PDB file of C-alpha atoms and ligand atoms in Angstrom:
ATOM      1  CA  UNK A  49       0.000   0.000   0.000  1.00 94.00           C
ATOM      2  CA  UNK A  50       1.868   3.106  -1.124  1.00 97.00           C
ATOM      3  CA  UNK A  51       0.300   6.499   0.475  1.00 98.00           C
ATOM      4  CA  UNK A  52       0.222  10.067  -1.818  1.00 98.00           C
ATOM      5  CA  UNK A  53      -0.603  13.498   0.448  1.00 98.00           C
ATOM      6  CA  UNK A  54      -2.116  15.760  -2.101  1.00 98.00           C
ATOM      7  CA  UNK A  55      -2.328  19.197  -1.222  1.00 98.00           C
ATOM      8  CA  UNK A  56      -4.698  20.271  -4.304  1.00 98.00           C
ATOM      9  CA  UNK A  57      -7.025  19.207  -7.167  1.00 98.00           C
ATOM     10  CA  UNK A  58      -3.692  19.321  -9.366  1.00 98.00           C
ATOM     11  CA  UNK A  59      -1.549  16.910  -7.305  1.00 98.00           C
ATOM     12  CA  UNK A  60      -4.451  14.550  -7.350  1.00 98.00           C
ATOM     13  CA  UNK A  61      -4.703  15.005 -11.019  1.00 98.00           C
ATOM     14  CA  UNK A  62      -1.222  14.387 -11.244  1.00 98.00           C
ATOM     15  CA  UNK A  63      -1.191  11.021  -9.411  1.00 98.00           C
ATOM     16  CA  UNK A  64      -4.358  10.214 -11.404  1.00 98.00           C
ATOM     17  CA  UNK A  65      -2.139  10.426 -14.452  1.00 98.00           C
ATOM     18  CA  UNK A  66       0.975   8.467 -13.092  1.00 98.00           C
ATOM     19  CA  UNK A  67      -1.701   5.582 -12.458  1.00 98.00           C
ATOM     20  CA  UNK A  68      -3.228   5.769 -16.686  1.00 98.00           C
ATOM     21  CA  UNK A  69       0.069   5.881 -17.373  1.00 98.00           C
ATOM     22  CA  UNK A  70       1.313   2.503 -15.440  1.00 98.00           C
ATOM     23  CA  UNK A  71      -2.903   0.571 -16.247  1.00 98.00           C
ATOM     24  CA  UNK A  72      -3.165  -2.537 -17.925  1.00 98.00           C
ATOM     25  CA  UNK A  73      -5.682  -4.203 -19.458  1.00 98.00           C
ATOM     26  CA  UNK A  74      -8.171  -5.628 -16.594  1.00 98.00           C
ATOM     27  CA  UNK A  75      -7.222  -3.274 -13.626  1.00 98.00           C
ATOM     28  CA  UNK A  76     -10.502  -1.920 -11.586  1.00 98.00           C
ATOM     29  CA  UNK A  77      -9.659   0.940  -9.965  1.00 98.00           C
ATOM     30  CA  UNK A  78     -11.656   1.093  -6.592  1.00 98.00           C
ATOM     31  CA  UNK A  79     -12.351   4.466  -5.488  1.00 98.00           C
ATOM     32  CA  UNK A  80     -13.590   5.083  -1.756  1.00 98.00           C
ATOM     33  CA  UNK A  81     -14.218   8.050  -0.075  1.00 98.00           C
ATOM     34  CA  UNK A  82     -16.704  10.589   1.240  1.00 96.00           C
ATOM     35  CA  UNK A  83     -18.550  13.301  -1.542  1.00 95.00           C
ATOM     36  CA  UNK A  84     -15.697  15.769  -2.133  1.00 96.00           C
ATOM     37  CA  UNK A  85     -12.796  13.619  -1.277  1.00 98.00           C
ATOM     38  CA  UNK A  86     -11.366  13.833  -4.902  1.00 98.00           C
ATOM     39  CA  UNK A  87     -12.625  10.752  -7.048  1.00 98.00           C
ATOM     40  CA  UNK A  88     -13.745  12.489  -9.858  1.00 97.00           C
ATOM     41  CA  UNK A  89      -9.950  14.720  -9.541  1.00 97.00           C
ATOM     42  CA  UNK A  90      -8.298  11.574 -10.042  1.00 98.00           C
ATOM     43  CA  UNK A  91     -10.254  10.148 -12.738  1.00 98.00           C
ATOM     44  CA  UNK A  92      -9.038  12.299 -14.872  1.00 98.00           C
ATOM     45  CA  UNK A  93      -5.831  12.087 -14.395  1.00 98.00           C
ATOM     46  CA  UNK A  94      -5.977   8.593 -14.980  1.00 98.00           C
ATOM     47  CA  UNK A  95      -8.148   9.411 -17.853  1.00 98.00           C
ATOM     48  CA  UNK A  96      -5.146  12.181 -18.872  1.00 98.00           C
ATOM     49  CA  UNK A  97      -2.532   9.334 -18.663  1.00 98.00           C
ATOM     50  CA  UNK A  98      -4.366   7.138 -21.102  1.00 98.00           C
ATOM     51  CA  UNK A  99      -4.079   9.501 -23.878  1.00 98.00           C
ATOM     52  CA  UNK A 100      -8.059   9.888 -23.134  1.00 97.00           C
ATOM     53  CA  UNK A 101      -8.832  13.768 -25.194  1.00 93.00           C
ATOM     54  CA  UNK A 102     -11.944  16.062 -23.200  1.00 86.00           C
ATOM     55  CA  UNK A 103     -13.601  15.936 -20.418  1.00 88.00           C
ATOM     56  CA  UNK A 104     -14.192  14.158 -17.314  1.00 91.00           C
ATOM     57  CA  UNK A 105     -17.727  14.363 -15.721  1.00 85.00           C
ATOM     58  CA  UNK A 106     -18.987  12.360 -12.831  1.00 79.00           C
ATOM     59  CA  UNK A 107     -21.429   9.426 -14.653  1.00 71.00           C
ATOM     60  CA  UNK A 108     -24.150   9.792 -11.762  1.00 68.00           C
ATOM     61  CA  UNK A 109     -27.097   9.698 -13.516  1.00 75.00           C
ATOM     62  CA  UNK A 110     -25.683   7.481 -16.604  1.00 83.00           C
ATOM     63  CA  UNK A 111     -24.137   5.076 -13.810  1.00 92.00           C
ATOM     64  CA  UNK A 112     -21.491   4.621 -16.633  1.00 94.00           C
ATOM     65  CA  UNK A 113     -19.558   6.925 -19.331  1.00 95.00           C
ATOM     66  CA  UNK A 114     -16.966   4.732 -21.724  1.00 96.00           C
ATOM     67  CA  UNK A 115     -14.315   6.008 -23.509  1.00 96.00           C
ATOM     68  CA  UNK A 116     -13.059   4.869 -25.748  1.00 97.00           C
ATOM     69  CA  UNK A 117     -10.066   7.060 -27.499  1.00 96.00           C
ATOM     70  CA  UNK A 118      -6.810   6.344 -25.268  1.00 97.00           C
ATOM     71  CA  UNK A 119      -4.659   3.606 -25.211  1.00 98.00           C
ATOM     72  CA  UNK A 120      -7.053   1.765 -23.452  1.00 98.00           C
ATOM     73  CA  UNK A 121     -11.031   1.711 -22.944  1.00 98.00           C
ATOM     74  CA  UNK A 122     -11.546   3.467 -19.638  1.00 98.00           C
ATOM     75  CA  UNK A 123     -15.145   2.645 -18.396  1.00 98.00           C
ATOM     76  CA  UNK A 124     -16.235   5.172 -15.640  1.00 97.00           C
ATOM     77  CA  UNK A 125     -18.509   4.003 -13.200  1.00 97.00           C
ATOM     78  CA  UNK A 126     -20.370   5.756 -10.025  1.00 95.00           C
ATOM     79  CA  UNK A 127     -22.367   3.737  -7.780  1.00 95.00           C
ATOM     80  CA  UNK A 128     -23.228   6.501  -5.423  1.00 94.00           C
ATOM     81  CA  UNK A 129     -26.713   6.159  -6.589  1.00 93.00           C
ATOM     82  CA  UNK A 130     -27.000   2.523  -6.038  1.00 95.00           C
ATOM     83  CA  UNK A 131     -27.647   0.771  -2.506  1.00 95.00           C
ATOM     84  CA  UNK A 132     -25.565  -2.444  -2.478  1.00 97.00           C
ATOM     85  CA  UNK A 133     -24.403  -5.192  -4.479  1.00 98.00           C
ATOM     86  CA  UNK A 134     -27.656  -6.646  -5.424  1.00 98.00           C
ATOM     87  CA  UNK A 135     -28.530  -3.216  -6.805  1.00 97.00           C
ATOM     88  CA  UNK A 136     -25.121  -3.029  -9.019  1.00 97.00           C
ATOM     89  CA  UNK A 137     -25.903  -6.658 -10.104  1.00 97.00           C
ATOM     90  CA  UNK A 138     -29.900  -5.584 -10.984  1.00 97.00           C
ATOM     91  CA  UNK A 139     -28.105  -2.786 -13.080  1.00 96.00           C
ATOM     92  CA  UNK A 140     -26.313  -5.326 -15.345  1.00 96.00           C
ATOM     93  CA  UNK A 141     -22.835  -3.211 -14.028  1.00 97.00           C
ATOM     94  CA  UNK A 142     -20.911  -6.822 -13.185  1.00 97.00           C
ATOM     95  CA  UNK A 143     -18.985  -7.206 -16.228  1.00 97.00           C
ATOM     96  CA  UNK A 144     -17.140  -3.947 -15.606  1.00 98.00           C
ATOM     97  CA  UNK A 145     -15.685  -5.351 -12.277  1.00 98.00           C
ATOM     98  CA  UNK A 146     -14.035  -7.385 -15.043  1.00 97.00           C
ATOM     99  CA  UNK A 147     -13.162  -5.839 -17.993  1.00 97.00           C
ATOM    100  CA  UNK A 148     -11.397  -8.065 -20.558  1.00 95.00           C
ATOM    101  CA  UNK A 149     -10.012  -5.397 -23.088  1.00 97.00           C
ATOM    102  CA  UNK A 150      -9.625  -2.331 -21.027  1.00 98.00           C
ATOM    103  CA  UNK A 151      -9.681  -0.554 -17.487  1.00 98.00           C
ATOM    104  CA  UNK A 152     -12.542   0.155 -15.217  1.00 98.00           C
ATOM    105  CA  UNK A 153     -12.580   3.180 -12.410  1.00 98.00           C
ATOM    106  CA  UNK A 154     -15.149   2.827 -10.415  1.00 98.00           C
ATOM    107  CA  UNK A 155     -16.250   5.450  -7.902  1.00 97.00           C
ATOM    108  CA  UNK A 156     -18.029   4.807  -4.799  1.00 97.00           C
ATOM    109  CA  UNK A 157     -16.617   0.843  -4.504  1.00 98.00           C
ATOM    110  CA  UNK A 158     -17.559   0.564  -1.087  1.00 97.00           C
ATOM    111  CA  UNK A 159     -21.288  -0.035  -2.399  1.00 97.00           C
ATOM    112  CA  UNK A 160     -19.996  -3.382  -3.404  1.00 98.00           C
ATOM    113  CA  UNK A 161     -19.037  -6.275  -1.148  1.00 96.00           C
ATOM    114  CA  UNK A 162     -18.613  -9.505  -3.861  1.00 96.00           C
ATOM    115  CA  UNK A 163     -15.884 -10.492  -4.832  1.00 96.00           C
ATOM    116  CA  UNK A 164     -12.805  -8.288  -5.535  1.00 96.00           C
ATOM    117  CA  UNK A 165     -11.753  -7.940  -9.081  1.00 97.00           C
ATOM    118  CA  UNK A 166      -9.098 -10.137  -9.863  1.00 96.00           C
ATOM    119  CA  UNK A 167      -6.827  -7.238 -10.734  1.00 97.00           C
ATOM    120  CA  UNK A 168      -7.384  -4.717  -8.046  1.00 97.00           C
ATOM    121  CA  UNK A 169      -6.318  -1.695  -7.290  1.00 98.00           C
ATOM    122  CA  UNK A 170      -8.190  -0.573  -3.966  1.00 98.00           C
ATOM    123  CA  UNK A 171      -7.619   3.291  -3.532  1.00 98.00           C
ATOM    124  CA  UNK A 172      -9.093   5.149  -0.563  1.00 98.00           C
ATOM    125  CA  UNK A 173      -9.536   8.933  -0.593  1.00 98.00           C
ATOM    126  CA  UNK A 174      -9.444  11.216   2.747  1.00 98.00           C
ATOM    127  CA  UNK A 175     -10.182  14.387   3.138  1.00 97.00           C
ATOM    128  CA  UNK A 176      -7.450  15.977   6.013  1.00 96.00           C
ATOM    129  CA  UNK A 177      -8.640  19.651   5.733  1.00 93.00           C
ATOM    130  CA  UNK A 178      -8.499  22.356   3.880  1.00 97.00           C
ATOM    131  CA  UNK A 179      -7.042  20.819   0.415  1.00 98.00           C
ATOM    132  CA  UNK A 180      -5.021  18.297   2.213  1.00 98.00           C
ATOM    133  CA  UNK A 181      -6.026  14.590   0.673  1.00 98.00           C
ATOM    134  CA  UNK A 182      -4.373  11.570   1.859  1.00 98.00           C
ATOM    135  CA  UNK A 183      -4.659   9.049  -0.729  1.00 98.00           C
ATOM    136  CA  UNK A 184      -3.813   5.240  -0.547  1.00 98.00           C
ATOM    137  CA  UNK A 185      -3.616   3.116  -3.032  1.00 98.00           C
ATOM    138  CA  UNK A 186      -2.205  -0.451  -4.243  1.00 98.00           C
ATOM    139  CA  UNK A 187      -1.993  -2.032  -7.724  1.00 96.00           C
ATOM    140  CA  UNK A 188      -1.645  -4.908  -8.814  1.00 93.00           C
ATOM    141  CA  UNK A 189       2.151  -6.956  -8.912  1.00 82.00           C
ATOM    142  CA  UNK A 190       3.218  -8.060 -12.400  1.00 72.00           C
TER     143      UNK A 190
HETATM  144  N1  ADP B 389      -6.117  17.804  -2.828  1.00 69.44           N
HETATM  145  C1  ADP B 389      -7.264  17.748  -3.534  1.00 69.44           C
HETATM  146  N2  ADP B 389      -7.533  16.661  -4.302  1.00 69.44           N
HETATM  147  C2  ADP B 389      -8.697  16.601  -5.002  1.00 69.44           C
HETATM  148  N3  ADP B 389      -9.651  17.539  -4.994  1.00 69.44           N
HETATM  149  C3  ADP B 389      -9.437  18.640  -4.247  1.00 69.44           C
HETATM  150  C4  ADP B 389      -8.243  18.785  -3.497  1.00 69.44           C
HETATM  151  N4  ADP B 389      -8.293  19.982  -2.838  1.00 69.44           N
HETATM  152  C5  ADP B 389      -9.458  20.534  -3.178  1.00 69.44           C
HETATM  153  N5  ADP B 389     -10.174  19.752  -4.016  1.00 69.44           N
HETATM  154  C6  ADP B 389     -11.511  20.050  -4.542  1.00 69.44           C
HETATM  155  O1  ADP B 389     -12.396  19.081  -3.980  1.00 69.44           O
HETATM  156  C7  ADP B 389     -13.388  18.723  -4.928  1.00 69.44           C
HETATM  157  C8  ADP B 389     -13.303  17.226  -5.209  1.00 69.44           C
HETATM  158  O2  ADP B 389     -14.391  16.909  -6.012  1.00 69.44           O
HETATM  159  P1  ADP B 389     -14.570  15.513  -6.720  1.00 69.44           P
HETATM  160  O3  ADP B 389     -13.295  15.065  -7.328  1.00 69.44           O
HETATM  161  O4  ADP B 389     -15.760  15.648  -7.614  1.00 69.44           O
HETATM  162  O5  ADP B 389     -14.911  14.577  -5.460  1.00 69.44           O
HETATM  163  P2  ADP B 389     -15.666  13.180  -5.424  1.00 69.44           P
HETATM  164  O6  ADP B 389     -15.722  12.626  -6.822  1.00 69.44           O
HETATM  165  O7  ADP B 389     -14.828  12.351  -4.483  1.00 69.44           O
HETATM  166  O8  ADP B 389     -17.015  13.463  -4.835  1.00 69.44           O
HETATM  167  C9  ADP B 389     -13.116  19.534  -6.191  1.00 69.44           C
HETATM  168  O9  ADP B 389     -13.914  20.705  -6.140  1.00 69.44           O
HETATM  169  C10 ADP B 389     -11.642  19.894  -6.044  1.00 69.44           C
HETATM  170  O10 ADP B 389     -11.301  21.097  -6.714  1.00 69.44           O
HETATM  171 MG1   MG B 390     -17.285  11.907  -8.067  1.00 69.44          MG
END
């Protein structure tokens, strides 16, 4: 478990990017952490360091926004909206806990409690005041 201190929206960006950069095919980014704590900061970074062009909104209402011009697909899911697994499963979302030909983020991963994704990277956002974010995060070993 490596841990990042951010200190703004930038930094988080930043370490967003160093993580597109280093995905491969099948990681699930698992994003936990209150409203605020950054997610949606880090997305696109790690949209940003798969070559992915535009912007970055929060899929809350869509559940999930692909796309599909980077290096890699990047599907972009929030589950803020749903209760629990059985919801996420009712929603037909399951597949992207596994995705065979690119690389799921998925915000609000605490809503789930199956199985982890077989090539996980867990990262939890906190909010320390102010700006101050202390992220953790793991990926995957090759
Ligand atoms: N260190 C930081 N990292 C990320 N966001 C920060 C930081 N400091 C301030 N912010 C602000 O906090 C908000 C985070 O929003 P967002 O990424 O949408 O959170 P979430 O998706 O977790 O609800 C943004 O308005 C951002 O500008
Ligand atoms: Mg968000």
């Amino acid at each position: 478990m490596d841990t990042f201190i951010s200190h703004s929206a930038q930094e988080t960006v930043e370490l967003g990017e160093r993580l597109g950069l280093a995905a491969q095919r099948g990681w699930v980014f698992a994003l936990s952490g209150d409203l605020g704590a950054g997610k949606t900061q880090l997305v696109k970074g790690i949209a940003r360091g798969l070559g992915i062009p535009g912007r970055i909104q929060s899929p809350t209402y869509a559940l999930i926004q692909e796309h599909l011009q980077g290096r890699l697909p990047l599907y972009h899911l929030d589950l803020y909206r749903l209760r629990d697994t059985q919801d996420i499963l009712g929603a037909g979302l399951e597949p992207y806990f596994a995705p065979s030909d690119g690389v799921s983020v998925i915000e609000w991963f605490e809503r789930w409690d199956g199985p982890p994704p077989a090539l996980f990277c867990p990262v939890g956002l906190q909010h320390e005041g102010g700006d101050l974010r202390r992220i953790q995060y793991d990926l995957p070993r090759p």
